[in-house]
């Protein structure tokens, strides 16, 4: 109770100062004082009151429902990013032993179990990258394209998403990636260094991953 009484008293003082500033013709100072009276003093910085129309104030902290809704999507993006980066890292290969070949399923077996529909969707997504997206001209596209298509195909099959939704999300993902590539290139030009096209896809993917998870990491 004492805390709220102190907050109320401080907010009222700011409101009186705002009223006096408005009477003196200084609307900017009056607005700033009124905004701070509610957003900073009463709400403790949890609301930003800069909107020009009702409700005038907006929450600046995530609600529990927002967090619960966003968490699965962020986890899927994190898994997608990790899969793409790890799959394209240079690794040393060795010939499998006879025992390993007998124990592990072959590529033909995996393709057969995935089903014709999954193979068609994967091929369609890969085609969307390598034929219609401008990302196809960048070095490394032939490495990222099939792996990105396979990841979205697996997510669609695992969670039983509609195929059209998978296509739309894949197009959206390529659009985000393309925009991030442009920002990485612009940053290099602004710094006066040569744009490294060979690392452009990987660097843009890393920046996109960091940007999408920034709010979640802060929370």
JSON list of C-alpha atoms in Angstrom, two decimals:
[
{"chain": "A", "resi": 1, "resn": "UNK", "atom": "CA", "xyz": [0.00, 0.00, 0.00]},
{"chain": "A", "resi": 2, "resn": "UNK", "atom": "CA", "xyz": [2.76, 2.44, 0.92]},
{"chain": "A", "resi": 3, "resn": "UNK", "atom": "CA", "xyz": [4.51, 1.72, -2.36]},
{"chain": "A", "resi": 4, "resn": "UNK", "atom": "CA", "xyz": [1.41, 2.49, -4.40]},
{"chain": "A", "resi": 5, "resn": "UNK", "atom": "CA", "xyz": [0.73, 5.65, -2.38]},
{"chain": "A", "resi": 6, "resn": "UNK", "atom": "CA", "xyz": [4.25, 6.84, -3.12]},
{"chain": "A", "resi": 7, "resn": "UNK", "atom": "CA", "xyz": [3.81, 6.02, -6.83]},
{"chain": "A", "resi": 8, "resn": "UNK", "atom": "CA", "xyz": [0.49, 7.85, -6.93]},
{"chain": "A", "resi": 9, "resn": "UNK", "atom": "CA", "xyz": [1.97, 10.93, -5.29]},
{"chain": "A", "resi": 10, "resn": "UNK", "atom": "CA", "xyz": [4.87, 11.01, -7.74]},
{"chain": "A", "resi": 11, "resn": "UNK", "atom": "CA", "xyz": [2.58, 10.47, -10.72]},
{"chain": "A", "resi": 12, "resn": "UNK", "atom": "CA", "xyz": [0.28, 13.27, -9.56]},
{"chain": "A", "resi": 13, "resn": "UNK", "atom": "CA", "xyz": [3.25, 15.63, -9.27]},
{"chain": "A", "resi": 14, "resn": "UNK", "atom": "CA", "xyz": [4.24, 14.79, -12.86]},
{"chain": "A", "resi": 15, "resn": "UNK", "atom": "CA", "xyz": [0.65, 15.36, -14.00]},
{"chain": "A", "resi": 16, "resn": "UNK", "atom": "CA", "xyz": [0.58, 18.76, -12.28]},
{"chain": "A", "resi": 17, "resn": "UNK", "atom": "CA", "xyz": [3.87, 19.66, -13.97]},
{"chain": "A", "resi": 18, "resn": "UNK", "atom": "CA", "xyz": [2.46, 18.47, -17.30]},
{"chain": "A", "resi": 19, "resn": "UNK", "atom": "CA", "xyz": [-0.63, 20.64, -16.82]},
{"chain": "A", "resi": 20, "resn": "UNK", "atom": "CA", "xyz": [1.53, 23.64, -16.01]},
{"chain": "A", "resi": 21, "resn": "UNK", "atom": "CA", "xyz": [3.75, 23.03, -19.05]},
{"chain": "A", "resi": 22, "resn": "UNK", "atom": "CA", "xyz": [0.69, 22.75, -21.29]},
{"chain": "A", "resi": 23, "resn": "UNK", "atom": "CA", "xyz": [-0.68, 26.01, -19.91]},
{"chain": "A", "resi": 24, "resn": "UNK", "atom": "CA", "xyz": [2.67, 27.59, -20.72]},
{"chain": "A", "resi": 25, "resn": "UNK", "atom": "CA", "xyz": [2.42, 26.43, -24.33]},
{"chain": "A", "resi": 26, "resn": "UNK", "atom": "CA", "xyz": [5.08, 23.68, -24.15]},
{"chain": "A", "resi": 27, "resn": "UNK", "atom": "CA", "xyz": [3.05, 20.70, -25.40]},
{"chain": "A", "resi": 28, "resn": "UNK", "atom": "CA", "xyz": [6.13, 18.49, -25.95]},
{"chain": "A", "resi": 29, "resn": "UNK", "atom": "CA", "xyz": [7.25, 18.71, -22.31]},
{"chain": "A", "resi": 30, "resn": "UNK", "atom": "CA", "xyz": [3.67, 18.26, -21.14]},
{"chain": "A", "resi": 31, "resn": "UNK", "atom": "CA", "xyz": [3.26, 15.08, -23.20]},
{"chain": "A", "resi": 32, "resn": "UNK", "atom": "CA", "xyz": [6.57, 13.66, -21.96]},
{"chain": "A", "resi": 33, "resn": "UNK", "atom": "CA", "xyz": [5.65, 14.28, -18.33]},
{"chain": "A", "resi": 34, "resn": "UNK", "atom": "CA", "xyz": [2.19, 12.72, -18.78]},
{"chain": "A", "resi": 35, "resn": "UNK", "atom": "CA", "xyz": [3.63, 9.66, -20.50]},
{"chain": "A", "resi": 36, "resn": "UNK", "atom": "CA", "xyz": [6.20, 9.16, -17.73]},
{"chain": "A", "resi": 37, "resn": "UNK", "atom": "CA", "xyz": [3.54, 9.56, -15.05]},
{"chain": "A", "resi": 38, "resn": "UNK", "atom": "CA", "xyz": [1.76, 6.43, -16.26]},
{"chain": "A", "resi": 39, "resn": "UNK", "atom": "CA", "xyz": [4.28, 4.35, -18.17]},
{"chain": "A", "resi": 40, "resn": "UNK", "atom": "CA", "xyz": [7.37, 4.88, -15.99]},
{"chain": "A", "resi": 41, "resn": "UNK", "atom": "CA", "xyz": [5.98, 5.65, -12.52]},
{"chain": "A", "resi": 42, "resn": "UNK", "atom": "CA", "xyz": [2.71, 3.70, -12.27]},
{"chain": "A", "resi": 43, "resn": "UNK", "atom": "CA", "xyz": [3.54, 0.79, -14.62]},
{"chain": "A", "resi": 44, "resn": "UNK", "atom": "CA", "xyz": [7.24, 0.65, -13.79]},
{"chain": "A", "resi": 45, "resn": "UNK", "atom": "CA", "xyz": [8.33, 0.78, -17.43]},
{"chain": "A", "resi": 46, "resn": "UNK", "atom": "CA", "xyz": [6.17, -2.20, -18.42]},
{"chain": "A", "resi": 47, "resn": "UNK", "atom": "CA", "xyz": [4.10, -0.08, -20.83]},
{"chain": "A", "resi": 48, "resn": "UNK", "atom": "CA", "xyz": [5.06, 2.37, -23.54]},
{"chain": "A", "resi": 49, "resn": "UNK", "atom": "CA", "xyz": [2.46, 5.13, -23.99]},
{"chain": "A", "resi": 50, "resn": "UNK", "atom": "CA", "xyz": [3.42, 6.55, -27.37]},
{"chain": "A", "resi": 51, "resn": "UNK", "atom": "CA", "xyz": [0.37, 5.53, -29.43]},
{"chain": "A", "resi": 52, "resn": "UNK", "atom": "CA", "xyz": [-1.74, 8.34, -30.89]},
{"chain": "A", "resi": 53, "resn": "UNK", "atom": "CA", "xyz": [-4.99, 6.36, -30.71]},
{"chain": "A", "resi": 54, "resn": "UNK", "atom": "CA", "xyz": [-6.65, 4.21, -28.02]},
{"chain": "A", "resi": 55, "resn": "UNK", "atom": "CA", "xyz": [-5.46, 2.31, -26.09]},
{"chain": "A", "resi": 56, "resn": "UNK", "atom": "CA", "xyz": [-2.51, 4.80, -26.26]},
{"chain": "A", "resi": 57, "resn": "UNK", "atom": "CA", "xyz": [-0.24, 2.41, -24.31]},
{"chain": "A", "resi": 58, "resn": "UNK", "atom": "CA", "xyz": [1.31, -0.90, -25.35]},
{"chain": "A", "resi": 59, "resn": "UNK", "atom": "CA", "xyz": [2.91, -3.61, -23.23]},
{"chain": "A", "resi": 60, "resn": "UNK", "atom": "CA", "xyz": [6.68, -3.88, -23.68]},
{"chain": "A", "resi": 61, "resn": "UNK", "atom": "CA", "xyz": [6.97, -7.21, -21.86]},
{"chain": "A", "resi": 62, "resn": "UNK", "atom": "CA", "xyz": [5.91, -10.57, -23.28]},
{"chain": "A", "resi": 63, "resn": "UNK", "atom": "CA", "xyz": [2.82, -12.10, -21.78]},
{"chain": "A", "resi": 64, "resn": "UNK", "atom": "CA", "xyz": [2.73, -15.75, -20.80]},
{"chain": "A", "resi": 65, "resn": "UNK", "atom": "CA", "xyz": [0.42, -16.56, -23.72]},
{"chain": "A", "resi": 66, "resn": "UNK", "atom": "CA", "xyz": [2.80, -14.86, -26.16]},
{"chain": "A", "resi": 67, "resn": "UNK", "atom": "CA", "xyz": [5.74, -16.83, -24.81]},
{"chain": "A", "resi": 68, "resn": "UNK", "atom": "CA", "xyz": [3.83, -20.12, -24.99]},
{"chain": "A", "resi": 69, "resn": "UNK", "atom": "CA", "xyz": [2.80, -19.39, -28.58]},
{"chain": "A", "resi": 70, "resn": "UNK", "atom": "CA", "xyz": [6.24, -18.27, -29.76]},
{"chain": "A", "resi": 71, "resn": "UNK", "atom": "CA", "xyz": [8.37, -20.91, -28.02]},
{"chain": "A", "resi": 72, "resn": "UNK", "atom": "CA", "xyz": [7.58, -23.89, -30.34]},
{"chain": "A", "resi": 73, "resn": "UNK", "atom": "CA", "xyz": [8.15, -21.77, -33.46]},
{"chain": "A", "resi": 74, "resn": "UNK", "atom": "CA", "xyz": [11.48, -20.47, -32.13]},
{"chain": "A", "resi": 75, "resn": "UNK", "atom": "CA", "xyz": [12.60, -23.99, -31.23]},
{"chain": "A", "resi": 76, "resn": "UNK", "atom": "CA", "xyz": [11.79, -25.20, -34.76]},
{"chain": "A", "resi": 77, "resn": "UNK", "atom": "CA", "xyz": [13.78, -22.33, -36.27]},
{"chain": "A", "resi": 78, "resn": "UNK", "atom": "CA", "xyz": [16.70, -23.12, -33.97]},
{"chain": "A", "resi": 79, "resn": "UNK", "atom": "CA", "xyz": [16.63, -26.77, -35.01]},
{"chain": "A", "resi": 80, "resn": "UNK", "atom": "CA", "xyz": [16.46, -25.75, -38.68]},
{"chain": "A", "resi": 81, "resn": "UNK", "atom": "CA", "xyz": [19.43, -23.41, -38.31]},
{"chain": "A", "resi": 82, "resn": "UNK", "atom": "CA", "xyz": [21.51, -26.00, -36.46]},
{"chain": "A", "resi": 83, "resn": "UNK", "atom": "CA", "xyz": [20.71, -28.67, -39.05]},
{"chain": "A", "resi": 84, "resn": "UNK", "atom": "CA", "xyz": [21.62, -26.44, -42.00]},
{"chain": "A", "resi": 85, "resn": "UNK", "atom": "CA", "xyz": [24.89, -25.23, -40.49]},
{"chain": "A", "resi": 86, "resn": "UNK", "atom": "CA", "xyz": [26.05, -28.61, -39.27]},
{"chain": "A", "resi": 87, "resn": "UNK", "atom": "CA", "xyz": [25.15, -30.37, -42.51]},
{"chain": "A", "resi": 88, "resn": "UNK", "atom": "CA", "xyz": [27.19, -27.90, -44.56]},
{"chain": "A", "resi": 89, "resn": "UNK", "atom": "CA", "xyz": [30.30, -27.95, -42.38]},
{"chain": "A", "resi": 90, "resn": "UNK", "atom": "CA", "xyz": [33.30, -29.60, -44.04]},
{"chain": "A", "resi": 91, "resn": "UNK", "atom": "CA", "xyz": [33.82, -33.04, -42.56]},
{"chain": "A", "resi": 92, "resn": "UNK", "atom": "CA", "xyz": [36.18, -35.87, -43.26]},
{"chain": "A", "resi": 93, "resn": "UNK", "atom": "CA", "xyz": [34.55, -38.99, -44.67]},
{"chain": "A", "resi": 94, "resn": "UNK", "atom": "CA", "xyz": [35.60, -42.56, -44.28]},
{"chain": "A", "resi": 95, "resn": "UNK", "atom": "CA", "xyz": [34.31, -45.67, -45.96]},
{"chain": "A", "resi": 96, "resn": "UNK", "atom": "CA", "xyz": [31.81, -47.50, -43.74]},
{"chain": "A", "resi": 97, "resn": "UNK", "atom": "CA", "xyz": [32.63, -50.97, -42.63]},
{"chain": "A", "resi": 98, "resn": "UNK", "atom": "CA", "xyz": [30.62, -53.97, -43.82]},
{"chain": "A", "resi": 99, "resn": "UNK", "atom": "CA", "xyz": [28.98, -54.27, -40.39]},
{"chain": "A", "resi": 100, "resn": "UNK", "atom": "CA", "xyz": [27.91, -50.62, -40.47]},
{"chain": "A", "resi": 101, "resn": "UNK", "atom": "CA", "xyz": [26.49, -51.00, -43.96]},
{"chain": "A", "resi": 102, "resn": "UNK", "atom": "CA", "xyz": [24.42, -53.98, -42.85]},
{"chain": "A", "resi": 103, "resn": "UNK", "atom": "CA", "xyz": [23.24, -52.26, -39.70]},
{"chain": "A", "resi": 104, "resn": "UNK", "atom": "CA", "xyz": [22.35, -48.85, -41.11]},
{"chain": "A", "resi": 105, "resn": "UNK", "atom": "CA", "xyz": [19.44, -48.33, -43.53]},
{"chain": "A", "resi": 106, "resn": "UNK", "atom": "CA", "xyz": [20.39, -47.49, -47.09]},
{"chain": "A", "resi": 107, "resn": "UNK", "atom": "CA", "xyz": [19.39, -44.32, -48.91]},
{"chain": "A", "resi": 108, "resn": "UNK", "atom": "CA", "xyz": [16.93, -46.29, -51.02]},
{"chain": "A", "resi": 109, "resn": "UNK", "atom": "CA", "xyz": [15.29, -47.68, -47.90]},
{"chain": "A", "resi": 110, "resn": "UNK", "atom": "CA", "xyz": [14.95, -44.22, -46.33]},
{"chain": "A", "resi": 111, "resn": "UNK", "atom": "CA", "xyz": [13.46, -42.82, -49.51]},
{"chain": "A", "resi": 112, "resn": "UNK", "atom": "CA", "xyz": [10.97, -45.67, -49.70]},
{"chain": "A", "resi": 113, "resn": "UNK", "atom": "CA", "xyz": [9.85, -45.21, -46.10]},
{"chain": "A", "resi": 114, "resn": "UNK", "atom": "CA", "xyz": [9.49, -41.46, -46.55]},
{"chain": "A", "resi": 115, "resn": "UNK", "atom": "CA", "xyz": [6.84, -42.03, -49.20]},
{"chain": "A", "resi": 116, "resn": "UNK", "atom": "CA", "xyz": [6.25, -40.66, -52.65]},
{"chain": "A", "resi": 117, "resn": "UNK", "atom": "CA", "xyz": [4.42, -37.57, -51.38]},
{"chain": "A", "resi": 118, "resn": "UNK", "atom": "CA", "xyz": [7.33, -36.55, -49.17]},
{"chain": "A", "resi": 119, "resn": "UNK", "atom": "CA", "xyz": [9.81, -37.01, -52.00]},
{"chain": "A", "resi": 120, "resn": "UNK", "atom": "CA", "xyz": [7.63, -34.89, -54.28]},
{"chain": "A", "resi": 121, "resn": "UNK", "atom": "CA", "xyz": [7.39, -32.08, -51.72]},
{"chain": "A", "resi": 122, "resn": "UNK", "atom": "CA", "xyz": [11.13, -32.16, -51.06]},
{"chain": "A", "resi": 123, "resn": "UNK", "atom": "CA", "xyz": [11.87, -32.01, -54.79]},
{"chain": "A", "resi": 124, "resn": "UNK", "atom": "CA", "xyz": [9.39, -29.17, -55.22]},
{"chain": "A", "resi": 125, "resn": "UNK", "atom": "CA", "xyz": [10.97, -27.11, -52.41]},
{"chain": "A", "resi": 126, "resn": "UNK", "atom": "CA", "xyz": [14.45, -27.72, -53.72]},
{"chain": "A", "resi": 127, "resn": "UNK", "atom": "CA", "xyz": [13.28, -26.68, -57.19]},
{"chain": "A", "resi": 128, "resn": "UNK", "atom": "CA", "xyz": [11.80, -23.50, -55.74]},
{"chain": "A", "resi": 129, "resn": "UNK", "atom": "CA", "xyz": [15.26, -22.62, -54.42]},
{"chain": "A", "resi": 130, "resn": "UNK", "atom": "CA", "xyz": [17.42, -23.66, -57.38]},
{"chain": "A", "resi": 131, "resn": "UNK", "atom": "CA", "xyz": [15.14, -22.42, -60.18]},
{"chain": "A", "resi": 132, "resn": "UNK", "atom": "CA", "xyz": [13.06, -19.51, -58.85]},
{"chain": "A", "resi": 133, "resn": "UNK", "atom": "CA", "xyz": [15.01, -17.96, -55.97]},
{"chain": "A", "resi": 134, "resn": "UNK", "atom": "CA", "xyz": [17.78, -15.46, -56.61]},
{"chain": "A", "resi": 135, "resn": "UNK", "atom": "CA", "xyz": [19.77, -17.23, -53.88]},
{"chain": "A", "resi": 136, "resn": "UNK", "atom": "CA", "xyz": [20.57, -19.91, -56.45]},
{"chain": "A", "resi": 137, "resn": "UNK", "atom": "CA", "xyz": [23.41, -17.80, -57.92]},
{"chain": "A", "resi": 138, "resn": "UNK", "atom": "CA", "xyz": [25.33, -17.56, -54.63]},
{"chain": "A", "resi": 139, "resn": "UNK", "atom": "CA", "xyz": [28.18, -19.96, -53.82]},
{"chain": "A", "resi": 140, "resn": "UNK", "atom": "CA", "xyz": [27.00, -22.77, -51.56]},
{"chain": "A", "resi": 141, "resn": "UNK", "atom": "CA", "xyz": [23.42, -22.76, -52.85]},
{"chain": "A", "resi": 142, "resn": "UNK", "atom": "CA", "xyz": [23.76, -26.34, -54.07]},
{"chain": "A", "resi": 143, "resn": "UNK", "atom": "CA", "xyz": [24.72, -27.32, -50.51]},
{"chain": "A", "resi": 144, "resn": "UNK", "atom": "CA", "xyz": [22.03, -25.40, -48.63]},
{"chain": "A", "resi": 145, "resn": "UNK", "atom": "CA", "xyz": [19.11, -25.95, -51.05]},
{"chain": "A", "resi": 146, "resn": "UNK", "atom": "CA", "xyz": [18.63, -29.74, -50.68]},
{"chain": "A", "resi": 147, "resn": "UNK", "atom": "CA", "xyz": [19.19, -29.65, -46.94]},
{"chain": "A", "resi": 148, "resn": "UNK", "atom": "CA", "xyz": [16.73, -26.81, -46.38]},
{"chain": "A", "resi": 149, "resn": "UNK", "atom": "CA", "xyz": [14.15, -28.61, -48.56]},
{"chain": "A", "resi": 150, "resn": "UNK", "atom": "CA", "xyz": [14.69, -31.86, -46.68]},
{"chain": "A", "resi": 151, "resn": "UNK", "atom": "CA", "xyz": [14.33, -30.13, -43.29]},
{"chain": "A", "resi": 152, "resn": "UNK", "atom": "CA", "xyz": [11.01, -28.50, -44.21]},
{"chain": "A", "resi": 153, "resn": "UNK", "atom": "CA", "xyz": [9.82, -31.80, -45.69]},
{"chain": "A", "resi": 154, "resn": "UNK", "atom": "CA", "xyz": [10.65, -33.63, -42.46]},
{"chain": "A", "resi": 155, "resn": "UNK", "atom": "CA", "xyz": [8.95, -30.99, -40.32]},
{"chain": "A", "resi": 156, "resn": "UNK", "atom": "CA", "xyz": [5.84, -31.27, -42.50]},
{"chain": "A", "resi": 157, "resn": "UNK", "atom": "CA", "xyz": [5.79, -35.06, -42.22]},
{"chain": "A", "resi": 158, "resn": "UNK", "atom": "CA", "xyz": [6.61, -35.14, -38.49]},
{"chain": "A", "resi": 159, "resn": "UNK", "atom": "CA", "xyz": [4.00, -32.58, -37.38]},
{"chain": "A", "resi": 160, "resn": "UNK", "atom": "CA", "xyz": [1.49, -33.37, -40.15]},
{"chain": "A", "resi": 161, "resn": "UNK", "atom": "CA", "xyz": [1.46, -29.80, -41.47]},
{"chain": "A", "resi": 162, "resn": "UNK", "atom": "CA", "xyz": [-0.47, -29.12, -44.65]},
{"chain": "A", "resi": 163, "resn": "UNK", "atom": "CA", "xyz": [1.78, -29.26, -47.70]},
{"chain": "A", "resi": 164, "resn": "UNK", "atom": "CA", "xyz": [0.66, -25.80, -48.80]},
{"chain": "A", "resi": 165, "resn": "UNK", "atom": "CA", "xyz": [1.63, -24.40, -45.41]},
{"chain": "A", "resi": 166, "resn": "UNK", "atom": "CA", "xyz": [5.06, -25.97, -45.74]},
{"chain": "A", "resi": 167, "resn": "UNK", "atom": "CA", "xyz": [5.46, -24.36, -49.17]},
{"chain": "A", "resi": 168, "resn": "UNK", "atom": "CA", "xyz": [4.39, -20.95, -47.86]},
{"chain": "A", "resi": 169, "resn": "UNK", "atom": "CA", "xyz": [6.73, -21.13, -44.87]},
{"chain": "A", "resi": 170, "resn": "UNK", "atom": "CA", "xyz": [9.59, -22.23, -47.12]},
{"chain": "A", "resi": 171, "resn": "UNK", "atom": "CA", "xyz": [8.99, -19.25, -49.42]},
{"chain": "A", "resi": 172, "resn": "UNK", "atom": "CA", "xyz": [8.88, -16.97, -46.38]},
{"chain": "A", "resi": 173, "resn": "UNK", "atom": "CA", "xyz": [12.11, -18.46, -45.09]},
{"chain": "A", "resi": 174, "resn": "UNK", "atom": "CA", "xyz": [13.84, -17.85, -48.44]},
{"chain": "A", "resi": 175, "resn": "UNK", "atom": "CA", "xyz": [12.54, -14.28, -48.44]},
{"chain": "A", "resi": 176, "resn": "UNK", "atom": "CA", "xyz": [13.98, -13.65, -44.96]},
{"chain": "A", "resi": 177, "resn": "UNK", "atom": "CA", "xyz": [17.27, -15.25, -45.97]},
{"chain": "A", "resi": 178, "resn": "UNK", "atom": "CA", "xyz": [17.46, -13.16, -49.15]},
{"chain": "A", "resi": 179, "resn": "UNK", "atom": "CA", "xyz": [16.84, -9.94, -47.21]},
{"chain": "A", "resi": 180, "resn": "UNK", "atom": "CA", "xyz": [19.49, -10.89, -44.68]},
{"chain": "A", "resi": 181, "resn": "UNK", "atom": "CA", "xyz": [22.00, -11.53, -47.49]},
{"chain": "A", "resi": 182, "resn": "UNK", "atom": "CA", "xyz": [21.35, -8.01, -48.76]},
{"chain": "A", "resi": 183, "resn": "UNK", "atom": "CA", "xyz": [21.92, -6.56, -45.29]},
{"chain": "A", "resi": 184, "resn": "UNK", "atom": "CA", "xyz": [25.18, -8.47, -44.87]},
{"chain": "A", "resi": 185, "resn": "UNK", "atom": "CA", "xyz": [26.39, -7.22, -48.25]},
{"chain": "A", "resi": 186, "resn": "UNK", "atom": "CA", "xyz": [25.35, -3.64, -47.44]},
{"chain": "A", "resi": 187, "resn": "UNK", "atom": "CA", "xyz": [27.21, -3.86, -44.14]},
{"chain": "A", "resi": 188, "resn": "UNK", "atom": "CA", "xyz": [30.39, -4.96, -45.91]},
{"chain": "A", "resi": 189, "resn": "UNK", "atom": "CA", "xyz": [30.08, -2.11, -48.42]},
{"chain": "A", "resi": 190, "resn": "UNK", "atom": "CA", "xyz": [29.51, 0.37, -45.60]},
{"chain": "A", "resi": 191, "resn": "UNK", "atom": "CA", "xyz": [32.64, -0.86, -43.85]},
{"chain": "A", "resi": 192, "resn": "UNK", "atom": "CA", "xyz": [34.62, -0.50, -47.07]},
{"chain": "A", "resi": 193, "resn": "UNK", "atom": "CA", "xyz": [35.47, -4.19, -47.41]},
{"chain": "A", "resi": 194, "resn": "UNK", "atom": "CA", "xyz": [34.94, -6.58, -50.29]},
{"chain": "A", "resi": 195, "resn": "UNK", "atom": "CA", "xyz": [31.71, -8.58, -50.13]},
{"chain": "A", "resi": 196, "resn": "UNK", "atom": "CA", "xyz": [32.64, -12.22, -49.55]},
{"chain": "A", "resi": 197, "resn": "UNK", "atom": "CA", "xyz": [30.05, -14.00, -51.69]},
{"chain": "A", "resi": 198, "resn": "UNK", "atom": "CA", "xyz": [31.44, -17.40, -50.74]},
{"chain": "A", "resi": 199, "resn": "UNK", "atom": "CA", "xyz": [30.43, -16.82, -47.10]},
{"chain": "A", "resi": 200, "resn": "UNK", "atom": "CA", "xyz": [27.34, -14.72, -47.78]},
{"chain": "A", "resi": 201, "resn": "UNK", "atom": "CA", "xyz": [24.72, -17.47, -47.36]},
{"chain": "A", "resi": 202, "resn": "UNK", "atom": "CA", "xyz": [26.27, -18.85, -44.17]},
{"chain": "A", "resi": 203, "resn": "UNK", "atom": "CA", "xyz": [26.81, -15.42, -42.58]},
{"chain": "A", "resi": 204, "resn": "UNK", "atom": "CA", "xyz": [23.31, -14.26, -43.47]},
{"chain": "A", "resi": 205, "resn": "UNK", "atom": "CA", "xyz": [21.84, -17.45, -41.99]},
{"chain": "A", "resi": 206, "resn": "UNK", "atom": "CA", "xyz": [23.75, -16.88, -38.76]},
{"chain": "A", "resi": 207, "resn": "UNK", "atom": "CA", "xyz": [22.55, -13.27, -38.54]},
{"chain": "A", "resi": 208, "resn": "UNK", "atom": "CA", "xyz": [18.97, -14.35, -39.25]},
{"chain": "A", "resi": 209, "resn": "UNK", "atom": "CA", "xyz": [19.16, -16.98, -36.52]},
{"chain": "A", "resi": 210, "resn": "UNK", "atom": "CA", "xyz": [20.50, -14.41, -34.03]},
{"chain": "A", "resi": 211, "resn": "UNK", "atom": "CA", "xyz": [17.82, -11.86, -34.97]},
{"chain": "A", "resi": 212, "resn": "UNK", "atom": "CA", "xyz": [14.92, -14.28, -34.69]},
{"chain": "A", "resi": 213, "resn": "UNK", "atom": "CA", "xyz": [16.08, -15.60, -31.31]},
{"chain": "A", "resi": 214, "resn": "UNK", "atom": "CA", "xyz": [17.15, -12.23, -29.88]},
{"chain": "A", "resi": 215, "resn": "UNK", "atom": "CA", "xyz": [13.90, -11.60, -28.02]},
{"chain": "A", "resi": 216, "resn": "UNK", "atom": "CA", "xyz": [13.66, -15.19, -26.80]},
{"chain": "A", "resi": 217, "resn": "UNK", "atom": "CA", "xyz": [17.26, -15.11, -25.53]},
{"chain": "A", "resi": 218, "resn": "UNK", "atom": "CA", "xyz": [16.64, -11.83, -23.70]},
{"chain": "A", "resi": 219, "resn": "UNK", "atom": "CA", "xyz": [13.48, -13.26, -22.13]}
]
